[in-house]
Amino acid sequence: MTDAVARAWDRAAEGWATSTPIVRAWLRRATAAMLSEARLKPGARVLDLAAGAGDQTKDIALAVGPTGEVLATDISPKILDFARGRIEAAGLANVRFAVADAEQPVHAEAPFDAVTCRLGLMFCMNPANALAAAFKVLRPGGRFVALVFGDPANNPCITTMMKVARKHRGLTGSVSPYAEGGLFSLAAPGRLASLLMAAGYVEVTAETLAAPFELPDAAAYVAFVRSSGSPIMEVLAPLDAKARESAWREMEEALEPFRGDQGWLGPNELLLASATRPG
Ligand SMILES: C[S@@+](CC[C@H](N)C(=O)[O-])C[C@H]1O[C@@H](n2cnc3c(N)ncnc32)[C@H](O)[C@@H]1O
């Protein structure tokens, strides 16, 4: 299963990396809030889980400065190569990389001051394992922060695309929107906070953040998802090129109503969870 997840993200790696300007604009405020909750100081050691193409890793590396250290991990070797390239291009020497499943024990010598995870934790089949692994490597007083997708009802672009994709694949059975390892697996009210408390964390908070996509049109959003949105790409992957094209076209039409006077505004809601390892 984890191997399948890794291969799926390998396939989306280049798309996610080249979409960094879109991702960065979409998550600008949410990322700033995540870093603020991590309480990063110069010299801090940070573990960045599911680091992807390293957009937030770079922000973290800059926040902790040359005396700090970041270990960026991801299950997909290909996407982590893009992170390495981004960090090298920025001339930052304080980041190390390791291909790793966030659910597995972390191999690192000293404890971390913070563990961060931007839009990765919900893909874990057993997120409690990831929370426990992070807990073990945090110093007492260290911070855990994660951004995940919020309530599916407030994420209509994702739910619409998934619905259309499943229809084109002929997957007509009903599935829980909160299925483990899926986009909304941590979106149910209180779920992530409960998991954090059960793992032993204190000072647990979970805050809803609006992170709408501001793009010229629905076509731009669909172009982003079709190159980098692994969960939807994977639903359509078994179809032939013509059938896939028709699904993407239908998604674009379905998302057109989000066009307003100022351009296209796709609603998106995130949850920012934060917690402390007790001293
Ligand atoms: C939506 S991308 C987010 C990447 C990056 N954090 C960002 O915000 O730009 C999700 C990332 O989670 C990674 N991922 C999925 N399941 C994982 C797991 N079990 N352990 C580690 N990384 C995982 C994927 O490989 C992918 O890079």
Short mmCIF file of C-alpha atoms and ligand atoms in Angstrom, two decimals:
data_model
loop_
_atom_site.label_atom_id
_atom_site.label_comp_id
_atom_site.label_asym_id
_atom_site.label_seq_id
_atom_site.Cartn_x
_atom_site.Cartn_y
_atom_site.Cartn_z
CA MET A 1 0.00 0.00 0.00
CA THR A 2 2.67 2.53 1.00
CA ASP A 3 4.61 1.52 -2.09
CA ALA A 4 1.56 2.29 -4.23
CA VAL A 5 1.24 5.69 -2.52
CA ALA A 6 4.92 6.41 -3.16
CA ARG A 7 4.63 5.47 -6.85
CA ALA A 8 1.46 7.57 -7.21
CA TRP A 9 3.25 10.64 -5.79
CA ASP A 10 6.30 9.88 -7.94
CA ARG A 11 3.93 10.27 -10.92
CA ALA A 12 2.60 13.60 -9.61
CA ALA A 13 6.03 14.84 -8.47
CA GLU A 14 6.95 16.94 -11.47
CA GLY A 15 3.47 18.43 -11.69
CA TRP A 16 3.44 19.36 -8.00
CA ALA A 17 6.94 20.86 -8.26
CA THR A 18 6.19 22.93 -11.34
CA SER A 19 2.90 24.08 -9.77
CA THR A 20 4.80 25.60 -6.83
CA PRO A 21 3.81 29.19 -7.73
CA ILE A 22 0.11 28.16 -7.60
CA VAL A 23 0.57 26.14 -4.39
CA ARG A 24 2.56 28.95 -2.80
CA ALA A 25 -0.09 31.57 -3.55
CA TRP A 26 -2.92 29.24 -2.44
CA LEU A 27 -1.20 28.33 0.87
CA ARG A 28 0.60 31.61 1.65
CA ARG A 29 -1.47 32.54 4.71
CA ALA A 30 -1.92 28.97 5.91
CA THR A 31 1.83 28.31 5.71
CA ALA A 32 2.61 31.50 7.63
CA ALA A 33 0.11 30.41 10.32
CA MET A 34 1.66 26.93 10.45
CA LEU A 35 5.17 28.33 10.89
CA SER A 36 3.96 30.74 13.55
CA GLU A 37 2.32 27.86 15.49
CA ALA A 38 5.58 25.89 15.21
CA ARG A 39 7.25 28.74 17.19
CA LEU A 40 10.44 28.44 15.18
CA LYS A 41 13.51 30.25 16.41
CA PRO A 42 16.92 30.68 14.79
CA GLY A 43 18.97 27.58 15.58
CA ALA A 44 15.91 25.30 15.88
CA ARG A 45 15.87 21.71 14.55
CA VAL A 46 12.78 20.85 12.53
CA LEU A 47 11.46 17.63 11.00
CA ASP A 48 9.33 18.45 7.94
CA LEU A 49 7.18 15.40 7.15
CA ALA A 50 5.73 14.73 3.69
CA ALA A 51 7.85 17.63 2.50
CA GLY A 52 6.87 17.22 -1.15
CA ALA A 53 8.73 19.55 -3.51
CA GLY A 54 10.03 21.53 -0.56
CA ASP A 55 8.11 24.80 -0.83
CA GLN A 56 7.39 25.02 2.91
CA THR A 57 10.75 23.35 3.68
CA LYS A 58 12.47 26.39 2.22
CA ASP A 59 10.43 28.74 4.42
CA ILE A 60 11.28 26.62 7.48
CA ALA A 61 14.99 26.53 6.59
CA LEU A 62 15.01 30.32 6.26
CA ALA A 63 13.16 30.71 9.59
CA VAL A 64 15.65 28.58 11.55
CA GLY A 65 18.65 30.15 9.79
CA PRO A 66 22.14 28.78 9.19
CA THR A 67 22.53 27.60 12.80
CA GLY A 68 19.28 25.64 12.58
CA GLU A 69 18.64 22.35 10.80
CA VAL A 70 15.79 20.81 8.85
CA LEU A 71 15.27 17.14 8.04
CA ALA A 72 12.83 16.92 5.12
CA THR A 73 11.25 13.51 4.57
CA ASP A 74 8.75 12.16 2.06
CA ILE A 75 7.58 8.76 0.90
CA SER A 76 8.17 9.67 -2.77
CA PRO A 77 11.83 9.73 -3.83
CA LYS A 78 10.98 11.68 -6.98
CA ILE A 79 9.19 14.52 -5.24
CA LEU A 80 12.00 14.73 -2.68
CA ASP A 81 14.49 15.19 -5.54
CA PHE A 82 12.55 18.32 -6.50
CA ALA A 83 12.78 19.52 -2.89
CA ARG A 84 16.54 18.95 -2.91
CA GLY A 85 16.84 20.93 -6.14
CA ARG A 86 14.78 23.80 -4.72
CA ILE A 87 16.86 23.99 -1.54
CA GLU A 88 20.15 23.79 -3.44
CA ALA A 89 19.03 26.49 -5.86
CA ALA A 90 18.24 28.71 -2.86
CA GLY A 91 21.81 28.16 -1.57
CA LEU A 92 20.59 26.74 1.75
CA ALA A 93 22.96 24.33 3.46
CA ASN A 94 20.88 23.54 6.54
CA VAL A 95 18.49 20.93 5.07
CA ARG A 96 18.95 17.15 4.90
CA PHE A 97 16.63 14.80 3.04
CA ALA A 98 15.44 11.25 3.65
CA VAL A 99 12.91 9.10 1.83
CA ALA A 100 10.64 7.92 4.64
CA ASP A 101 7.07 7.00 5.45
CA ALA A 102 5.75 9.46 8.06
CA GLU A 103 4.20 6.49 9.90
CA GLN A 104 7.56 4.82 10.54
CA PRO A 105 10.00 5.59 13.38
CA VAL A 106 12.29 8.49 12.53
CA HIS A 107 16.02 7.85 12.31
CA ALA A 108 17.66 10.98 13.67
CA GLU A 109 20.13 11.59 16.46
CA ALA A 110 19.05 14.62 18.46
CA PRO A 111 15.50 15.62 19.35
CA PHE A 112 13.60 18.14 17.24
CA ASP A 113 12.16 21.46 18.40
CA ALA A 114 9.28 21.11 15.95
CA VAL A 115 7.68 18.65 13.56
CA THR A 116 5.75 20.16 10.64
CA CYS A 117 3.54 18.55 8.02
CA ARG A 118 1.81 20.56 5.29
CA LEU A 119 -0.94 18.66 3.49
CA GLY A 120 0.51 15.19 4.05
CA LEU A 121 -0.81 13.73 7.30
CA MET A 122 -4.26 12.92 5.88
CA PHE A 123 -2.64 10.51 3.38
CA CYS A 124 -1.37 8.29 6.19
CA MET A 125 -3.42 5.10 6.46
CA ASN A 126 -2.87 5.18 10.21
CA PRO A 127 -2.16 8.77 11.22
CA ALA A 128 -1.84 7.76 14.89
CA ASN A 129 1.43 6.05 13.93
CA ALA A 130 2.76 9.28 12.44
CA LEU A 131 1.73 11.28 15.52
CA ALA A 132 3.44 8.73 17.79
CA ALA A 133 6.62 8.71 15.69
CA ALA A 134 6.75 12.52 15.79
CA PHE A 135 6.11 12.55 19.55
CA LYS A 136 9.11 10.28 20.13
CA VAL A 137 11.57 12.58 18.36
CA LEU A 138 10.27 15.89 19.75
CA ARG A 139 12.03 17.39 22.75
CA PRO A 140 9.79 18.06 25.77
CA GLY A 141 8.06 21.35 24.96
CA GLY A 142 8.56 20.73 21.22
CA ARG A 143 5.75 21.57 18.80
CA PHE A 144 3.80 19.48 16.31
CA VAL A 145 1.92 21.36 13.58
CA ALA A 146 0.00 20.03 10.60
CA LEU A 147 -2.21 21.44 7.87
CA VAL A 148 -4.83 19.07 6.46
CA PHE A 149 -7.95 19.47 4.35
CA GLY A 150 -11.03 20.55 6.31
CA ASP A 151 -14.73 19.75 6.01
CA PRO A 152 -15.58 18.23 2.60
CA ALA A 153 -18.74 20.38 2.52
CA ASN A 154 -16.49 23.44 2.39
CA ASN A 155 -14.18 21.97 -0.24
CA PRO A 156 -16.57 21.74 -3.20
CA CYS A 157 -13.87 21.87 -5.87
CA ILE A 158 -12.22 18.71 -4.56
CA THR A 159 -15.49 16.88 -3.92
CA THR A 160 -16.84 17.83 -7.37
CA MET A 161 -13.71 16.64 -9.14
CA MET A 162 -13.62 13.39 -7.20
CA LYS A 163 -17.30 12.77 -7.92
CA VAL A 164 -16.84 13.34 -11.65
CA ALA A 165 -13.66 11.23 -11.70
CA ARG A 166 -15.38 8.33 -9.93
CA LYS A 167 -18.37 8.54 -12.27
CA HIS A 168 -16.12 8.32 -15.34
CA ARG A 169 -14.33 5.32 -13.80
CA GLY A 170 -17.72 3.65 -13.20
CA LEU A 171 -17.15 3.65 -9.43
CA THR A 172 -20.73 4.13 -8.41
CA GLY A 173 -20.66 2.64 -4.88
CA SER A 174 -20.76 5.09 -2.02
CA VAL A 175 -17.54 5.71 -0.07
CA SER A 176 -17.12 7.60 3.17
CA PRO A 177 -15.63 11.02 2.50
CA TYR A 178 -13.58 10.41 5.65
CA ALA A 179 -11.97 7.18 4.40
CA GLU A 180 -8.52 6.50 5.87
CA GLY A 181 -5.68 7.73 3.71
CA GLY A 182 -8.03 9.95 1.65
CA LEU A 183 -8.06 13.71 1.20
CA PHE A 184 -10.59 14.24 4.02
CA SER A 185 -9.51 11.48 6.40
CA LEU A 186 -8.75 13.99 9.17
CA ALA A 187 -11.55 16.42 8.41
CA ALA A 188 -14.27 15.05 10.69
CA PRO A 189 -14.93 17.43 13.60
CA GLY A 190 -12.59 16.76 16.51
CA ARG A 191 -10.82 13.82 14.85
CA LEU A 192 -7.29 15.23 14.56
CA ALA A 193 -7.44 16.88 18.00
CA SER A 194 -8.55 13.56 19.54
CA LEU A 195 -5.72 11.69 17.84
CA LEU A 196 -3.19 14.24 19.11
CA MET A 197 -4.50 14.00 22.66
CA ALA A 198 -4.53 10.19 22.50
CA ALA A 199 -0.86 10.31 21.40
CA GLY A 200 0.00 12.25 24.57
CA TYR A 201 0.25 15.79 23.22
CA VAL A 202 -1.01 18.78 25.23
CA GLU A 203 -1.97 22.37 24.24
CA VAL A 204 -3.89 20.81 21.35
CA THR A 205 -5.68 23.24 19.02
CA ALA A 206 -7.38 22.82 15.64
CA GLU A 207 -8.31 25.93 13.70
CA THR A 208 -10.24 26.23 10.45
CA LEU A 209 -8.59 28.35 7.76
CA ALA A 210 -10.09 29.53 4.47
CA ALA A 211 -7.57 29.05 1.65
CA PRO A 212 -9.44 29.81 -1.59
CA PHE A 213 -7.78 29.31 -4.96
CA GLU A 214 -7.58 32.56 -6.89
CA LEU A 215 -6.96 31.68 -10.51
CA PRO A 216 -7.88 33.16 -13.90
CA ASP A 217 -10.40 30.40 -14.65
CA ALA A 218 -11.58 26.87 -13.88
CA ALA A 219 -9.30 25.59 -16.65
CA ALA A 220 -6.26 26.77 -14.68
CA TYR A 221 -7.46 24.90 -11.59
CA VAL A 222 -8.15 21.72 -13.57
CA ALA A 223 -4.71 22.01 -15.23
CA PHE A 224 -3.16 22.19 -11.75
CA VAL A 225 -5.03 19.13 -10.48
CA ARG A 226 -4.45 17.05 -13.60
CA SER A 227 -0.68 17.40 -13.28
CA SER A 228 -0.29 17.33 -9.50
CA GLY A 229 -3.46 16.14 -7.74
CA SER A 230 -2.38 12.57 -7.18
CA PRO A 231 -5.62 11.21 -5.62
CA ILE A 232 -7.75 12.36 -8.58
CA MET A 233 -5.09 11.50 -11.18
CA GLU A 234 -5.00 7.97 -9.80
CA VAL A 235 -8.78 7.48 -10.09
CA LEU A 236 -8.58 8.37 -13.79
CA ALA A 237 -5.27 6.59 -14.52
CA PRO A 238 -6.79 3.28 -15.75
CA LEU A 239 -8.94 5.08 -18.38
CA ASP A 240 -7.73 5.62 -21.94
CA ALA A 241 -6.60 9.09 -22.96
CA LYS A 242 -9.92 9.99 -24.64
CA ALA A 243 -11.99 8.97 -21.61
CA ARG A 244 -9.67 10.85 -19.27
CA GLU A 245 -9.91 13.96 -21.44
CA SER A 246 -13.69 13.82 -21.29
CA ALA A 247 -13.59 13.55 -17.47
CA TRP A 248 -11.27 16.57 -17.14
CA ARG A 249 -13.54 18.53 -19.49
CA GLU A 250 -16.62 17.71 -17.41
CA MET A 251 -14.79 18.81 -14.24
CA GLU A 252 -13.91 22.11 -15.84
CA GLU A 253 -17.54 22.72 -16.79
CA ALA A 254 -18.70 21.77 -13.29
CA LEU A 255 -16.25 24.23 -11.70
CA GLU A 256 -17.06 27.12 -14.03
CA PRO A 257 -19.77 28.50 -11.64
CA PHE A 258 -17.02 29.61 -9.25
CA ARG A 259 -16.14 32.36 -11.72
CA GLY A 260 -16.89 35.81 -10.35
CA ASP A 261 -16.30 39.44 -11.32
CA GLN A 262 -12.70 39.26 -10.09
CA GLY A 263 -11.75 35.97 -11.76
CA TRP A 264 -12.16 32.41 -10.58
CA LEU A 265 -12.35 31.79 -6.81
CA GLY A 266 -12.36 28.14 -5.77
CA PRO A 267 -13.40 27.68 -2.12
CA ASN A 268 -11.03 25.61 -0.03
CA GLU A 269 -10.96 24.98 3.71
CA LEU A 270 -8.02 23.70 5.72
CA LEU A 271 -7.49 22.67 9.32
CA LEU A 272 -4.40 23.79 11.15
CA ALA A 273 -3.68 21.54 14.12
CA SER A 274 -1.00 22.28 16.65
CA ALA A 275 0.16 20.60 19.83
CA THR A 276 3.04 20.36 22.30
CA ARG A 277 4.96 17.38 23.62
CA PRO A 278 4.64 17.83 27.39
CA GLY A 279 7.79 18.61 29.39
C1 LIG B 1 -0.17 17.35 -1.33
S1 LIG B 1 1.52 16.91 -1.29
C2 LIG B 1 2.15 18.11 -0.15
C3 LIG B 1 3.65 18.33 -0.28
C4 LIG B 1 4.20 19.50 0.53
N1 LIG B 1 4.13 19.24 1.95
C5 LIG B 1 3.48 20.77 0.19
O1 LIG B 1 2.63 21.21 0.98
O2 LIG B 1 3.77 21.33 -0.89
C6 LIG B 1 1.44 15.45 -0.31
C7 LIG B 1 2.80 14.81 -0.03
O3 LIG B 1 2.63 13.78 0.96
C8 LIG B 1 3.52 12.74 0.65
N2 LIG B 1 3.05 11.54 1.37
C9 LIG B 1 1.91 10.84 1.17
N3 LIG B 1 1.81 9.82 2.06
C10 LIG B 1 2.95 9.87 2.82
C11 LIG B 1 3.45 9.10 3.90
N4 LIG B 1 2.76 8.05 4.38
N5 LIG B 1 4.64 9.43 4.44
C12 LIG B 1 5.35 10.47 3.95
N6 LIG B 1 4.94 11.25 2.93
C13 LIG B 1 3.74 10.96 2.37
C14 LIG B 1 3.46 12.66 -0.86
O4 LIG B 1 4.52 11.94 -1.40
C15 LIG B 1 3.44 14.15 -1.22
O5 LIG B 1 4.75 14.64 -1.38
#
